[in-house]
Amino acid sequence: ASYTTSRGKVASNTFSLGGGVTVNDIVQIRDSFLDVRYRSANAQAQTLNTTSSVLGSIENILDETKTDGLGSTLGDFYKQLQILSDNAGNVEFSNIARSSAQKIVETLHQYASQLDNIRQQNEYDLGVVVGDVNSLINKISSLNDTIKSEKLFGSVSNELLDTRNSYLDKLSGYLNIEVTPKDDGTVSI
């Protein structure tokens, strides 16, 4: 290569440019401490979200501020009992008190029916979750087998590791899991 110096002379050197970079390996770098913390926090967050959702549904049913609920019907029944005690023996007032008691029973039956609907929905949701958990466990197991065989041949795909970590993160949203890496590239849950 030649170049011009500040004095106008042409100088020549023999050097090489653009020798390139040699890449020996691309590895996945993960912080196991952060993985453990994330998965633990994810399990806890999902548990709290589910609990909040169920309690919110129950609150909507038992909310006394938006509807005339049990408190209102109990208050009316108490009032009718007071009137009946002042008018003992009067059939008309005893029928009114009985009608008020029937409203309490109807309100309790309505609450029971709505709470049973919440229970049924949660049982259905739990069935879906069990299916998702089983599917994720099967996918992780299959990836473990593939990663183990690739490691035996000396090449582990980072995409496989990323996919397995993604499945482990999803699984941690359903269960509080502990992941233990093994020497053969697999993990134990």
XYZ file of C-alpha atoms in Angstrom:
189
model
C 0.000 0.000 0.000
C 1.265 3.499 -0.665
C 0.274 6.875 0.705
C 1.397 10.489 0.389
C 3.227 12.103 3.290
C 2.848 15.729 4.415
C 5.960 16.629 2.362
C 4.448 15.248 -0.800
C 6.566 12.124 -0.988
C 4.989 8.813 -1.699
C 5.736 6.239 0.943
C 5.008 2.613 0.854
C 4.429 0.078 3.613
C 3.484 -3.497 3.547
C 0.618 -4.014 5.933
C -2.648 -5.755 5.691
C -6.071 -4.298 6.375
C -9.389 -6.041 6.800
C -8.097 -9.299 8.197
C -11.543 -9.863 9.669
C -12.758 -11.308 12.861
C -12.883 -14.934 13.734
C -15.943 -16.036 15.676
C -15.303 -19.200 17.590
C -18.579 -19.572 19.426
C -21.871 -17.861 20.130
C -23.227 -18.696 23.546
C -26.272 -17.748 25.466
C -25.496 -15.719 28.561
C -28.126 -15.864 31.287
C -27.960 -14.792 34.871
C -29.304 -17.715 36.886
C -29.974 -15.458 39.874
C -32.226 -13.221 37.767
C -33.953 -16.259 36.254
C -34.780 -17.582 39.725
C -35.992 -14.175 40.908
C -38.109 -13.596 37.794
C -39.735 -17.020 37.913
C -40.490 -16.726 41.609
C -41.965 -13.249 41.188
C -43.930 -14.380 38.112
C -45.526 -17.247 40.071
C -46.416 -14.931 42.926
C -47.805 -12.240 40.613
C -50.009 -14.683 38.730
C -51.329 -16.134 42.000
C -52.202 -12.657 43.232
C -53.834 -11.744 39.895
C -56.000 -14.861 39.990
C -56.966 -14.282 43.619
C -57.806 -10.648 42.882
C -59.948 -11.647 39.908
C -61.939 -14.213 41.902
C -62.409 -11.862 44.844
C -63.480 -9.102 42.438
C -66.152 -11.386 40.999
C -67.389 -12.241 44.491
C -67.351 -8.566 45.441
C -69.550 -7.737 42.443
C -72.121 -10.258 43.642
C -72.124 -9.224 47.284
C -71.806 -5.476 46.639
C -74.413 -3.789 48.829
C -73.775 -0.302 47.447
C -74.989 -0.915 43.896
C -77.937 -3.191 44.575
C -80.529 -3.855 47.220
C -78.808 -6.868 48.658
C -78.991 -8.909 51.779
C -78.544 -5.953 54.132
C -81.585 -4.225 52.720
C -83.785 -7.328 52.896
C -82.617 -8.110 56.452
C -83.404 -4.534 57.467
C -86.872 -4.816 55.960
C -87.456 -8.163 57.707
C -86.400 -6.706 61.066
C -88.773 -3.773 60.516
C -91.650 -6.135 59.650
C -90.949 -8.208 62.778
C -91.153 -5.037 64.902
C -94.490 -4.133 63.305
C -95.739 -7.703 63.821
C -94.742 -7.639 67.506
C -96.775 -4.427 67.943
C -99.727 -6.071 66.176
C -99.538 -9.611 67.527
C -102.233 -11.917 66.270
C -103.033 -9.855 63.165
C -102.885 -12.184 60.140
C -102.218 -9.354 57.704
C -98.986 -8.322 59.476
C -97.836 -11.934 59.842
C -98.227 -12.418 56.058
C -96.150 -9.276 55.443
C -93.421 -10.563 57.789
C -93.481 -13.987 56.052
C -93.158 -12.282 52.657
C -90.177 -10.319 53.932
C -88.561 -13.565 55.175
C -89.130 -15.127 51.740
C -87.237 -12.202 50.149
C -84.260 -13.045 52.385
C -84.358 -16.672 51.240
C -84.643 -15.616 47.587
C -81.674 -13.246 47.973
C -79.592 -16.019 49.575
C -80.545 -18.420 46.767
C -79.572 -15.795 44.188
C -76.189 -15.293 45.890
C -75.654 -19.052 46.067
C -76.444 -19.449 42.363
C -74.072 -16.638 41.348
C -71.295 -17.932 43.611
C -71.784 -21.407 42.134
C -71.331 -19.907 38.636
C -68.025 -18.383 39.775
C -66.950 -21.762 41.184
C -67.838 -23.544 37.925
C -65.957 -20.954 35.853
C -62.884 -21.320 38.055
C -63.026 -25.110 37.792
C -63.174 -24.792 34.003
C -60.278 -22.299 34.025
C -58.269 -24.677 36.215
C -58.819 -27.451 33.665
C -57.478 -25.180 30.931
C -54.463 -24.322 33.097
C -53.739 -28.006 33.739
C -53.764 -28.604 29.980
C -51.413 -25.660 29.414
C -49.051 -26.842 32.162
C -48.940 -30.376 30.751
C -48.318 -29.022 27.258
C -45.458 -26.804 28.460
C -43.886 -29.674 30.415
C -44.030 -31.907 27.326
C -42.469 -29.176 25.158
C -39.692 -28.604 27.697
C -39.034 -32.345 27.888
C -38.826 -32.579 24.097
C -36.466 -29.602 23.957
C -34.340 -31.172 26.696
C -33.949 -34.296 24.564
C -33.024 -32.262 21.477
C -30.564 -30.066 23.391
C -28.955 -33.123 24.978
C -28.439 -34.832 21.620
C -27.083 -31.628 20.011
C -24.665 -31.141 22.901
C -23.391 -34.692 22.335
C -22.547 -33.658 18.762
C -20.869 -30.487 20.008
C -23.345 -27.863 18.847
C -26.208 -26.483 20.897
C -28.614 -24.139 19.191
C -29.181 -20.914 21.088
C -32.668 -20.793 19.605
C -33.506 -24.042 21.375
C -32.215 -22.642 24.656
C -34.205 -19.437 24.154
C -37.364 -21.397 23.401
C -36.894 -23.614 26.450
C -36.327 -20.556 28.659
C -39.467 -18.973 27.250
C -41.453 -22.112 28.120
C -39.929 -22.164 31.605
C -40.941 -18.534 32.100
C -44.518 -19.316 30.993
C -44.614 -22.352 33.274
C -43.490 -20.196 36.202
C -46.672 -18.155 35.715
C -48.700 -21.238 36.585
C -46.520 -22.878 39.215
C -43.761 -21.943 41.594
C -40.948 -23.901 39.943
C -37.284 -24.437 40.656
C -35.080 -25.098 37.627
C -31.823 -26.999 38.032
C -29.412 -27.113 35.053
C -27.580 -30.375 34.387
C -24.184 -31.021 32.797
C -25.736 -32.584 29.702
C -27.517 -29.325 28.802
C -30.916 -30.381 30.122
C -32.773 -28.871 33.040
C -34.675 -30.473 35.854
C -37.871 -28.797 37.052
